PDB file of C-alpha atoms in Angstrom:
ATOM      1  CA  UNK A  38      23.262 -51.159 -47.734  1.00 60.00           C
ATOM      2  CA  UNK A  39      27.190 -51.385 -47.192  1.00 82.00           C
ATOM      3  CA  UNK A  40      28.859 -54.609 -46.042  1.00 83.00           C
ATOM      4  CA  UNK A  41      31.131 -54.506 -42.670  1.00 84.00           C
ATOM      5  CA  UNK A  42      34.273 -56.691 -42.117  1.00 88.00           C
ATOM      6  CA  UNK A  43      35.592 -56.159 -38.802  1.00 93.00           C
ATOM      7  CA  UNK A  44      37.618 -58.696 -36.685  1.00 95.00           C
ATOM      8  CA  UNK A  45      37.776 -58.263 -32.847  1.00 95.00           C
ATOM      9  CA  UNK A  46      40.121 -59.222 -29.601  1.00 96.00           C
ATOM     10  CA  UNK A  47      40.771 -59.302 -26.511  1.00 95.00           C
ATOM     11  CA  UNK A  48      43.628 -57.544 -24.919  1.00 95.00           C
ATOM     12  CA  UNK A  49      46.577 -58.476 -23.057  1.00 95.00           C
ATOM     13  CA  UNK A  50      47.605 -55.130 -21.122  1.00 95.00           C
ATOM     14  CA  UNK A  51      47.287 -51.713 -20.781  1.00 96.00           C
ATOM     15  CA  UNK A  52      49.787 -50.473 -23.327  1.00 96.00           C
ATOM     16  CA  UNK A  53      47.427 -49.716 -26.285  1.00 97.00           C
ATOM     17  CA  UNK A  54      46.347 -46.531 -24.154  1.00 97.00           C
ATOM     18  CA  UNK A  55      49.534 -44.408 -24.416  1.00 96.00           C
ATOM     19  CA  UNK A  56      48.800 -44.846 -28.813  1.00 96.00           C
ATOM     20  CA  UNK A  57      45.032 -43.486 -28.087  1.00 97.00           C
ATOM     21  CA  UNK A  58      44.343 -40.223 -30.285  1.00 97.00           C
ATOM     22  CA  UNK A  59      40.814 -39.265 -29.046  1.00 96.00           C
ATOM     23  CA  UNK A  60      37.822 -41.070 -27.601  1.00 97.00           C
ATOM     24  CA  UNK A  61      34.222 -40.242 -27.227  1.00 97.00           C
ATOM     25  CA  UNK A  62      31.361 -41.765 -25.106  1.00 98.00           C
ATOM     26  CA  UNK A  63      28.502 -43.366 -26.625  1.00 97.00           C
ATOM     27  CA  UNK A  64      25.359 -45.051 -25.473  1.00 96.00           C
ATOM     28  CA  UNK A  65      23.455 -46.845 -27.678  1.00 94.00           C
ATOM     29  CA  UNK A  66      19.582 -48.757 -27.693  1.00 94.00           C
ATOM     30  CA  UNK A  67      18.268 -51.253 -29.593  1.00 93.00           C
ATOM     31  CA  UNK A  68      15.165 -50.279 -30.996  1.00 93.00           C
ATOM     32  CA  UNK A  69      14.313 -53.553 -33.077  1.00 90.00           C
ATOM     33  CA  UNK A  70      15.714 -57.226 -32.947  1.00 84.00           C
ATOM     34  CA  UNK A  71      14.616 -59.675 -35.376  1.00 85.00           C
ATOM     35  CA  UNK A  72      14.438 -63.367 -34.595  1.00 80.00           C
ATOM     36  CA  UNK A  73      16.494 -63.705 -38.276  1.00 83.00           C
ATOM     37  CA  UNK A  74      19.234 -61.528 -36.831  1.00 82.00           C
ATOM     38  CA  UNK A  75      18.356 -58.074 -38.398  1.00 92.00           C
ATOM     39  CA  UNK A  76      18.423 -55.029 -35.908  1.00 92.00           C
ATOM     40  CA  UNK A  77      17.874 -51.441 -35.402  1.00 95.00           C
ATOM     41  CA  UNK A  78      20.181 -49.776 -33.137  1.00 96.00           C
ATOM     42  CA  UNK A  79      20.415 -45.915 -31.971  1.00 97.00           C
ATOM     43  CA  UNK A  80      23.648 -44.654 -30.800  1.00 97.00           C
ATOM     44  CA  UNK A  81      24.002 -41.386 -28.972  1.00 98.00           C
ATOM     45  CA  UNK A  82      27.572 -39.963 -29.616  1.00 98.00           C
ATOM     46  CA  UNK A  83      29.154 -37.335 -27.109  1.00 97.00           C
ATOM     47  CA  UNK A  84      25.312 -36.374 -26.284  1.00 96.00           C
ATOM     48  CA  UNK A  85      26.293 -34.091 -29.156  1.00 97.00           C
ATOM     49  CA  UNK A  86      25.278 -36.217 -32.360  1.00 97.00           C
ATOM     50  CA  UNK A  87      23.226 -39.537 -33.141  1.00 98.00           C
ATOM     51  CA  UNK A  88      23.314 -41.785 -35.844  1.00 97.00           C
ATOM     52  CA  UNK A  89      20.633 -44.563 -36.866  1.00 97.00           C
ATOM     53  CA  UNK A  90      21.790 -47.992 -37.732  1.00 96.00           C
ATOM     54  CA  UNK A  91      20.228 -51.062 -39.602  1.00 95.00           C
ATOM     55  CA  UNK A  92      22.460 -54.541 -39.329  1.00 93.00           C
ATOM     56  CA  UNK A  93      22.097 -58.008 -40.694  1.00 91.00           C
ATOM     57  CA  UNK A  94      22.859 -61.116 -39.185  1.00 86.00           C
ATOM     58  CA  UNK A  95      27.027 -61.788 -40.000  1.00 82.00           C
ATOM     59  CA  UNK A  96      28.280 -64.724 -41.814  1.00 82.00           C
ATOM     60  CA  UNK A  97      31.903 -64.967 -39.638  1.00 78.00           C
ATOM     61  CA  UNK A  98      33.276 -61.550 -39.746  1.00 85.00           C
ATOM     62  CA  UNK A  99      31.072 -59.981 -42.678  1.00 88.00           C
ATOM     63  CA  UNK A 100      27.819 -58.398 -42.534  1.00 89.00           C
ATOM     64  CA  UNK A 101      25.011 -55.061 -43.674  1.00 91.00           C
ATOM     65  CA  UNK A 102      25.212 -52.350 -42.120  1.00 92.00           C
ATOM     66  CA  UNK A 103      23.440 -48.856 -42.983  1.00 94.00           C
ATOM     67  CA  UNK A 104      24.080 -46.010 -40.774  1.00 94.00           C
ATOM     68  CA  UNK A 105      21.739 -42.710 -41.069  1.00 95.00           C
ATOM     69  CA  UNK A 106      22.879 -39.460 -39.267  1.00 97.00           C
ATOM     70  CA  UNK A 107      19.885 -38.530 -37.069  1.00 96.00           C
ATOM     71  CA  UNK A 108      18.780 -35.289 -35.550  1.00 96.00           C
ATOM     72  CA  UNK A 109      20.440 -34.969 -32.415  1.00 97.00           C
ATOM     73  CA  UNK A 110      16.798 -34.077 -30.625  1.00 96.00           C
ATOM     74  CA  UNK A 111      15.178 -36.370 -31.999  1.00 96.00           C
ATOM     75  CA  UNK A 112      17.443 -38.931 -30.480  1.00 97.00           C
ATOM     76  CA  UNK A 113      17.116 -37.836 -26.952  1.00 96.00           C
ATOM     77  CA  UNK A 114      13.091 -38.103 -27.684  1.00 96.00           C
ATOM     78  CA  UNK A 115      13.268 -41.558 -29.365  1.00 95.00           C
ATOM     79  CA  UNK A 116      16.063 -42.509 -26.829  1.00 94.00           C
ATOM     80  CA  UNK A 117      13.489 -41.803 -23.962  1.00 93.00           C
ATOM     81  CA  UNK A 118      10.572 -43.764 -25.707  1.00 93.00           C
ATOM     82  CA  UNK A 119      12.422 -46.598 -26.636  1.00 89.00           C
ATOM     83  CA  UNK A 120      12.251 -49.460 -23.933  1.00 84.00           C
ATOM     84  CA  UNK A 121      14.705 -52.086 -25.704  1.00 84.00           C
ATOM     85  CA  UNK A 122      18.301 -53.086 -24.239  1.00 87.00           C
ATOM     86  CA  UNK A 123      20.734 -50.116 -23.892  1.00 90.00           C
ATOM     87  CA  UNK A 124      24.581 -50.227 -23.749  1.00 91.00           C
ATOM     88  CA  UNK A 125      27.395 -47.778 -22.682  1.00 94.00           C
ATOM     89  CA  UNK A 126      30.439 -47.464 -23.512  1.00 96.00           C
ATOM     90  CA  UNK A 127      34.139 -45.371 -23.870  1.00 97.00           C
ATOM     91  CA  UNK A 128      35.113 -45.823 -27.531  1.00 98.00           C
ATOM     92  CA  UNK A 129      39.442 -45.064 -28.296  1.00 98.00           C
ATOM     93  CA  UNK A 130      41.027 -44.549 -31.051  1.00 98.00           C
ATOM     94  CA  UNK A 131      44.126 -46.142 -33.055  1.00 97.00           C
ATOM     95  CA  UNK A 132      44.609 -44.988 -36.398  1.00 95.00           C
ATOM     96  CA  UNK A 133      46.858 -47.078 -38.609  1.00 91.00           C
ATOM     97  CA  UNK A 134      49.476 -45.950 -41.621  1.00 88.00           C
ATOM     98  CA  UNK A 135      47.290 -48.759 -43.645  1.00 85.00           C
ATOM     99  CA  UNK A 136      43.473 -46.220 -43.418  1.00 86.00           C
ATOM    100  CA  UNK A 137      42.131 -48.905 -40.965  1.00 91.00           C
ATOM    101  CA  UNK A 138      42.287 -47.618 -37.377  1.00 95.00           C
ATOM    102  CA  UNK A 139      41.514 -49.677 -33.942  1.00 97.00           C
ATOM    103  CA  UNK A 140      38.601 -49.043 -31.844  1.00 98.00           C
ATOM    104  CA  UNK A 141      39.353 -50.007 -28.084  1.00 98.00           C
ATOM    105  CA  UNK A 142      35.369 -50.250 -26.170  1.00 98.00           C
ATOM    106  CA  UNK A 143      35.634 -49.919 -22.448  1.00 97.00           C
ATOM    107  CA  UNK A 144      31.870 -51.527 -21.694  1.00 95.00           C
ATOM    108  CA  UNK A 145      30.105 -49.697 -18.341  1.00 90.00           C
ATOM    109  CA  UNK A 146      27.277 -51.028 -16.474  1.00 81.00           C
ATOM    110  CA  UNK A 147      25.873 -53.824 -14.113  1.00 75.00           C
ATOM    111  CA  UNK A 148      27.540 -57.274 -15.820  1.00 77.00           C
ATOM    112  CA  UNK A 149      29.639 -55.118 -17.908  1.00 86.00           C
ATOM    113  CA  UNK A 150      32.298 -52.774 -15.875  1.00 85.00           C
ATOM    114  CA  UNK A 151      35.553 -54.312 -16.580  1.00 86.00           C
ATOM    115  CA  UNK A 152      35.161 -55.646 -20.160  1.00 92.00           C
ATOM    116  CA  UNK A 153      37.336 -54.198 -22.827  1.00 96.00           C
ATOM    117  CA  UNK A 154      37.730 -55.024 -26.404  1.00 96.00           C
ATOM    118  CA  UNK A 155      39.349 -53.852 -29.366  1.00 97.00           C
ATOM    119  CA  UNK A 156      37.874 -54.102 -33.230  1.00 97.00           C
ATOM    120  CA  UNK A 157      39.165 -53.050 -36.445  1.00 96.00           C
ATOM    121  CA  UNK A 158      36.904 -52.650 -39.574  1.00 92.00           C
ATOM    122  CA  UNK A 159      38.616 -53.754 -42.585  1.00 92.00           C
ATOM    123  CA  UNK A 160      38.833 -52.605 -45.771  1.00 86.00           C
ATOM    124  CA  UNK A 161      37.624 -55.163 -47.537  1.00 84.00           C
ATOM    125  CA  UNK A 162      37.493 -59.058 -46.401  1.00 84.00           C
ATOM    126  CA  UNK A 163      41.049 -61.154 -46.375  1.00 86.00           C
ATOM    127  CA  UNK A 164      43.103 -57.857 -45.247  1.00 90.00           C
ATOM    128  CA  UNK A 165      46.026 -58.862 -43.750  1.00 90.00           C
ATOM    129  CA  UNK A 166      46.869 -56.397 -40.775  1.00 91.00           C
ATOM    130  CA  UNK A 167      49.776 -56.502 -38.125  1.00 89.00           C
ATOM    131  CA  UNK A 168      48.395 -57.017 -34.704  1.00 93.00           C
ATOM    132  CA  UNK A 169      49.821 -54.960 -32.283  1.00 95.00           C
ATOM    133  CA  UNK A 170      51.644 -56.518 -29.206  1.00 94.00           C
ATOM    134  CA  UNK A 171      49.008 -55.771 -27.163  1.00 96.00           C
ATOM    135  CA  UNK A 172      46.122 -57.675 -28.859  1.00 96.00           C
ATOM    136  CA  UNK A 173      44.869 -61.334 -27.216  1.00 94.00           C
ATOM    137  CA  UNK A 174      42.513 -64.151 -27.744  1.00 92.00           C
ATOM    138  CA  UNK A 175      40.303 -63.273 -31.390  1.00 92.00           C
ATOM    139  CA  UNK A 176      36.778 -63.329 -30.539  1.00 91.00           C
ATOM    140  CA  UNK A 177      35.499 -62.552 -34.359  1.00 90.00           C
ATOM    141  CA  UNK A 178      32.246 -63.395 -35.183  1.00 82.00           C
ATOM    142  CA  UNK A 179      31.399 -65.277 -31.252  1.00 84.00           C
ATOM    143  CA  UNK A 180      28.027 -64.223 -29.985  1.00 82.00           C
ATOM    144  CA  UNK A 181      28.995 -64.212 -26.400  1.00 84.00           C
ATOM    145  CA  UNK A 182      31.199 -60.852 -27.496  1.00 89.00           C
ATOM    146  CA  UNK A 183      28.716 -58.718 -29.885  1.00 89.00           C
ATOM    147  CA  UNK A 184      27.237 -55.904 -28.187  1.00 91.00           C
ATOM    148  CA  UNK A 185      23.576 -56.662 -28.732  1.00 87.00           C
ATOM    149  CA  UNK A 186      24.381 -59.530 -26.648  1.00 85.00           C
ATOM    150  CA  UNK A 187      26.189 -57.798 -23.727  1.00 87.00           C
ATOM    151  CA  UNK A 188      23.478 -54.975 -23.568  1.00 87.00           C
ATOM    152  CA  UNK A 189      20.957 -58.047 -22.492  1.00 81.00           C
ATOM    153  CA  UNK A 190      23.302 -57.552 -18.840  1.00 74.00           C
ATOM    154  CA  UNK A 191      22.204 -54.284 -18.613  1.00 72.00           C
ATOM    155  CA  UNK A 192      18.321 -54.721 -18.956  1.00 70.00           C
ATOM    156  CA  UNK A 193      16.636 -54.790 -15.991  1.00 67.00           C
ATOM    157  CA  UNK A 194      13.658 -55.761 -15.291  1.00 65.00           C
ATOM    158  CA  UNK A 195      11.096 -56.445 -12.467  1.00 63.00           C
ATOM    159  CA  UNK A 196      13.065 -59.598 -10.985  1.00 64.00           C
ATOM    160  CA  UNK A 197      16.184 -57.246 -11.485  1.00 65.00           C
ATOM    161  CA  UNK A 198      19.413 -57.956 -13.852  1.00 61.00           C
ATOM    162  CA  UNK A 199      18.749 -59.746 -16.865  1.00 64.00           C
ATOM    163  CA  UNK A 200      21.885 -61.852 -18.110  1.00 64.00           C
ATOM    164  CA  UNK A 201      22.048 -63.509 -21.111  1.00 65.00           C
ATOM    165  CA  UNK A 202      21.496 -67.302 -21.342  1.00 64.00           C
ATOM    166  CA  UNK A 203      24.405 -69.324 -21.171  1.00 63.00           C
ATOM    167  CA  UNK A 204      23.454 -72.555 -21.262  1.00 64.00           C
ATOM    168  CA  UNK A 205      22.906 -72.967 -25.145  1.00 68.00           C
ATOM    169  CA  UNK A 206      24.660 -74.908 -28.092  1.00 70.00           C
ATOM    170  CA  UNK A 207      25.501 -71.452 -29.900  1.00 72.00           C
ATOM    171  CA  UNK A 208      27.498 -70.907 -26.371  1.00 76.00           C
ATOM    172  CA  UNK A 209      29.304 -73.919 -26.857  1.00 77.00           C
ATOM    173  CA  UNK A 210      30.196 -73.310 -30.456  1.00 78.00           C
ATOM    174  CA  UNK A 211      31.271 -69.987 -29.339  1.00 81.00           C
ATOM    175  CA  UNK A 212      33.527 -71.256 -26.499  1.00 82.00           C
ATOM    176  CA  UNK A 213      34.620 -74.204 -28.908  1.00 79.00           C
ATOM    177  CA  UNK A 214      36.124 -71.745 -31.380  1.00 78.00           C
ATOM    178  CA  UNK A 215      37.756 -68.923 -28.811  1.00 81.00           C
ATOM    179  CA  UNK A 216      39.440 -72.275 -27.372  1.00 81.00           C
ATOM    180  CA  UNK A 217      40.736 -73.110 -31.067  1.00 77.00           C
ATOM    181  CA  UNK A 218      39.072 -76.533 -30.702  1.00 74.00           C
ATOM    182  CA  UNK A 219      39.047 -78.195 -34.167  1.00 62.00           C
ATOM    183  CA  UNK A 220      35.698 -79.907 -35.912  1.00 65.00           C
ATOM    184  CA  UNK A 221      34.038 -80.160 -32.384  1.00 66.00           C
ATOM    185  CA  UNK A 222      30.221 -80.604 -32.573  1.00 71.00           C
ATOM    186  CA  UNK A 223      28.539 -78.607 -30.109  1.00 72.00           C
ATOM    187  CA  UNK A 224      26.009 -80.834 -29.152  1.00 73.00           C
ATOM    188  CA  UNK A 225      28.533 -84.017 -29.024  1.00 72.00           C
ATOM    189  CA  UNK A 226      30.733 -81.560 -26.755  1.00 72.00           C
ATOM    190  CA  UNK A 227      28.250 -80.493 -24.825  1.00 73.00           C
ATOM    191  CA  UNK A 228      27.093 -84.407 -24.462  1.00 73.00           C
ATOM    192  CA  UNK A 229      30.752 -85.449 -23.217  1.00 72.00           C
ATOM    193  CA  UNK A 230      31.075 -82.134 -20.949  1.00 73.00           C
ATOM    194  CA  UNK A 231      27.999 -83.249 -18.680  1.00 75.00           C
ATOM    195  CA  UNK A 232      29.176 -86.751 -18.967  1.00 75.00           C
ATOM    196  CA  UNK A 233      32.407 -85.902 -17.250  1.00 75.00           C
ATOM    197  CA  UNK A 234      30.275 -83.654 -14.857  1.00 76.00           C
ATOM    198  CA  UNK A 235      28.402 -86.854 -13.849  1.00 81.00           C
ATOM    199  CA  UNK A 236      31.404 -88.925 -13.335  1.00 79.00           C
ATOM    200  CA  UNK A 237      32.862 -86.463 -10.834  1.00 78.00           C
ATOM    201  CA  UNK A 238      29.767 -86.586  -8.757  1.00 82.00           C
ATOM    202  CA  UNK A 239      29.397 -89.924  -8.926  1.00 85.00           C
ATOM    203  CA  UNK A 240      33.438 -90.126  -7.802  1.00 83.00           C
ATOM    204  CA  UNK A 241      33.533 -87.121  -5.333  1.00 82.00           C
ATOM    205  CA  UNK A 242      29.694 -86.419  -4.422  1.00 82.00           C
ATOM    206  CA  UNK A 243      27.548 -84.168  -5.519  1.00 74.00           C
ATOM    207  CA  UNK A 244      29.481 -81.036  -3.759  1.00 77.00           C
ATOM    208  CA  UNK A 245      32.795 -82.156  -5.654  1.00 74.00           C
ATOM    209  CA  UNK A 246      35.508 -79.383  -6.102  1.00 74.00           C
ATOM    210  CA  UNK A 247      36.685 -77.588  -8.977  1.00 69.00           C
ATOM    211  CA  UNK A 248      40.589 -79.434  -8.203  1.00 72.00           C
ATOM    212  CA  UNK A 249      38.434 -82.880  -7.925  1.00 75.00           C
ATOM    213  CA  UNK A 250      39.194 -83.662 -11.996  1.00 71.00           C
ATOM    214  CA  UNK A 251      40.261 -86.256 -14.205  1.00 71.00           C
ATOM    215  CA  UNK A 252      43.433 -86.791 -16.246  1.00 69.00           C
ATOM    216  CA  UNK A 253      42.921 -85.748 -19.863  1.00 65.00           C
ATOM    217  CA  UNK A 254      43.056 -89.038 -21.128  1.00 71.00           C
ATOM    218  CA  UNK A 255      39.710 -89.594 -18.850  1.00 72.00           C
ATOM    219  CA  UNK A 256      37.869 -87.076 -20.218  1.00 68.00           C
ATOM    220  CA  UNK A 257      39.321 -87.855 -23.532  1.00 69.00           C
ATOM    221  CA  UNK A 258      37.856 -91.429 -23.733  1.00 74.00           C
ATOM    222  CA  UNK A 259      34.806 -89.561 -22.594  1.00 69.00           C
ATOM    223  CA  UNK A 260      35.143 -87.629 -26.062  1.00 67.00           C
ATOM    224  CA  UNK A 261      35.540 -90.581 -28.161  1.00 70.00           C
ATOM    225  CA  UNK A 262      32.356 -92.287 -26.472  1.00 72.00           C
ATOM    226  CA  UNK A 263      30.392 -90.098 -27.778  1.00 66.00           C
ATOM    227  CA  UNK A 264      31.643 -90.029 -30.792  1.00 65.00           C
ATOM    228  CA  UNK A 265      33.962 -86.547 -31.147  1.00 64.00           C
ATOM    229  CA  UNK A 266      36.968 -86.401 -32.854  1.00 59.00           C
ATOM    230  CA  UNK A 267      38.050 -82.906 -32.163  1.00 56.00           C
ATOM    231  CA  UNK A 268      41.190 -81.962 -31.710  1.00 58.00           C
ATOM    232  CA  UNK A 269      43.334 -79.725 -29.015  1.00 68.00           C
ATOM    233  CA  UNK A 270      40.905 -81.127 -25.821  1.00 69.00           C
ATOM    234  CA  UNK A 271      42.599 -80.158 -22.699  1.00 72.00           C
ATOM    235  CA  UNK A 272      41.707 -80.511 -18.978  1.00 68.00           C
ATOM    236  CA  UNK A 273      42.581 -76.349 -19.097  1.00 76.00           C
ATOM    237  CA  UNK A 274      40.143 -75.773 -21.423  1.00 79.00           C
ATOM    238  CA  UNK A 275      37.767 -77.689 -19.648  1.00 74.00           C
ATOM    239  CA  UNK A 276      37.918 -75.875 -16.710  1.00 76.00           C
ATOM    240  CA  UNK A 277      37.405 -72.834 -18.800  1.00 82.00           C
ATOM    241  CA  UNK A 278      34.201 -74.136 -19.928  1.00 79.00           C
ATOM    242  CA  UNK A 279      32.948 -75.186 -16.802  1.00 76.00           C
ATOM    243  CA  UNK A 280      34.305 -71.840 -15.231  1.00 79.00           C
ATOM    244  CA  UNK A 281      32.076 -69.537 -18.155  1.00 81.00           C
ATOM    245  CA  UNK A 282      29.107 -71.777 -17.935  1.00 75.00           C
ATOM    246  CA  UNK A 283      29.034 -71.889 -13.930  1.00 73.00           C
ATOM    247  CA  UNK A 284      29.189 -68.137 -13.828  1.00 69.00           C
ATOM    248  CA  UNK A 285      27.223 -66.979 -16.643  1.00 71.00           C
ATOM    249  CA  UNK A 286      27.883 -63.122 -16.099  1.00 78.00           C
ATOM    250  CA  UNK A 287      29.191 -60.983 -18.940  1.00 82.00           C
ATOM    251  CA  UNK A 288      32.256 -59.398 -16.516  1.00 83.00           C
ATOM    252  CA  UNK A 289      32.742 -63.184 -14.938  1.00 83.00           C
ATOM    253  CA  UNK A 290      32.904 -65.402 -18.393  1.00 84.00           C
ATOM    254  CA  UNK A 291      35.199 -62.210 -19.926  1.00 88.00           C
ATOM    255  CA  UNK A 292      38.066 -62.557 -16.653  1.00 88.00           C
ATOM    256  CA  UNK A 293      38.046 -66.232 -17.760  1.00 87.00           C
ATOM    257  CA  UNK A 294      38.784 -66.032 -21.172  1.00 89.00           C
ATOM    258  CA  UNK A 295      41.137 -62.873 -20.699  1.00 91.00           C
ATOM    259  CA  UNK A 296      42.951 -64.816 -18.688  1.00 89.00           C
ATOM    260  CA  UNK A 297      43.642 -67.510 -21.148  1.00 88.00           C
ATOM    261  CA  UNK A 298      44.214 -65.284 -23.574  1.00 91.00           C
ATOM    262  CA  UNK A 299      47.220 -63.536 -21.202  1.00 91.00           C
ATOM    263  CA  UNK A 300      48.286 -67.525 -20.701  1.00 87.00           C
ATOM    264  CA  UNK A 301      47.850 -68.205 -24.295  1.00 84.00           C
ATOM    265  CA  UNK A 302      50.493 -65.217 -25.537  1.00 86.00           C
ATOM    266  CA  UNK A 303      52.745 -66.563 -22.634  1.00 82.00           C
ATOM    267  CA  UNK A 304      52.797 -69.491 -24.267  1.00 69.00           C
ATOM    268  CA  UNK A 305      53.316 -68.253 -27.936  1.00 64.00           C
ATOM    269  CA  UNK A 306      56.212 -66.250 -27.043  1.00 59.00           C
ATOM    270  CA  UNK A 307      57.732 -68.884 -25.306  1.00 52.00           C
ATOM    271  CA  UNK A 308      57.840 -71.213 -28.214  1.00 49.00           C
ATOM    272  CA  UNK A 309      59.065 -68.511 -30.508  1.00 42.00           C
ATOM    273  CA  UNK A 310      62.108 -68.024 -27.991  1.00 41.00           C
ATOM    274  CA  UNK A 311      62.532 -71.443 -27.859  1.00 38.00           C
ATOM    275  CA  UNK A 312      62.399 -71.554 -31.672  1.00 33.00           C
ATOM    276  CA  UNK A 313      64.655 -69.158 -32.348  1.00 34.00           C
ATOM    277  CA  UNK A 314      67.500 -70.833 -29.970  1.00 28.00           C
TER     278      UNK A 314
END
């Protein structure tokens, strides 16, 4: 059993596309999932080759993986038997001068059409690599963007579409770290986030609009009443939250934070312009 590193983004445009070398189509199953994190996938590759894989649950950005080349026949059969959550996908790819090489996933399917991400498997943990001009907001290691997770969108079922739940406090640590919010307690977040949701209704009415807020320093005293100290709390990224927990679709929550993350390297480069004046 071999141990994967692999960090992964969002991106900011479509320039990564002209670097592309070859892609290939896969669609993949998951045959097992373990309520300790371990799973059994099957990938079909090209509809020309297939490939077995066992994974472990991933402490940040490292985790087992096995992969065993299967009988491309004996995928199709198992494929057809198998009645866990499937995923499709386009899979690019960026090869590097370094070895490593970036894979860019276009995601197809109901809750799914529209997502995009790029990952690069390291060669060994720490690696420092140069991240291309095209590469947003780091999702590493955040359940909302692993694709065990996202195939739950495509799994229907008798009442139709299943999404994944959103409403959890693993989403909130999730969301807490893509925002870059500092030694913030899900739970104590999630506390102060309905508390400011109560204080709108009780301010507006129940129907209140999204532009009905509070200043920051509101919702900030809301923080420190129940006890957070985190750091980097904005009425932005409040809105964000409220925005990926209101819609609770894979394709909805992803145009939210891909849009922060285009906002986010707006922001960067202006304060290395400014810098550098």
């Amino acid at each position: 059993m071999s141990t994967e590193a692999e960090r992964k983004f969002l991106l900011l445009n479509d320039d990564w596309r002209k670097e592309v070398t070859h892609k290939e189509n896969i669609a993949q199953v998951y045959i097992s999932r373990q309520s300790d994190g371990w799973l059994t996938r099957l990938r079909i590759l090209d509809n020309e080759r297939a490939e077995i894989t066992i994974k472990g649950p991933k402490n940040g950005i490292e985790g087992p993986e096995h992969n065993i080349d299967m009988n491309i026949d004996g995928a199709r059969v198992l494929w057809k038997q198998s009645n866990g959550v499937r995923l499709e996908k386009t899979r690019n790819y960026i090869y590097n001068p370094d070895g490593t090489k970036w894979e860019i996933d276009e995601f197809k399917g109901a809750g799914l059409d529209g997502i995009i991400m790029a990952e690069i498997e390291l060669n060994y943990p720490g690696q420092e690599i140069v991240l291309p001009s095209w590469i947003g907001l780091e999702v590493s290691g955040t359940r909302l963007y692993s694709n065990d997770y996202l195939a739950v969108a495509t799994h229907e079922t008798e009442d139709g579409i299943c999404t994944p739940n959103m409403h959890n406090e693993s989403t909130f640590k999730d969301i807490l770290v893509m925002l870059d919010i500092q030694d913030a307690n899900p739970k104590t977040f999630e506390h102060a986030f309905y508390k400011n949701m109560m204080k709108r209704e009780s301010e507006f009415g129940f129907d209140f609009k999204k532009d009905q807020i509070f200043p920051d320093d509101d919702f900030i005293d809301l923080l420190k009443e129940s006890g957070m100290k985190g750091s980097g709390i904005t009425l932005r990224k409040l809105r964000l939250i409220e925005e990926v927990l209101e819609d609770g679709v894979p394709n909805e929550y992803h145009k939210v934070f891909d849009e922060y993350s285009k906002a986010q390297a707006g922001l960067e480069t202006k304060n290395r312009t400014r810098y550098k004046m």
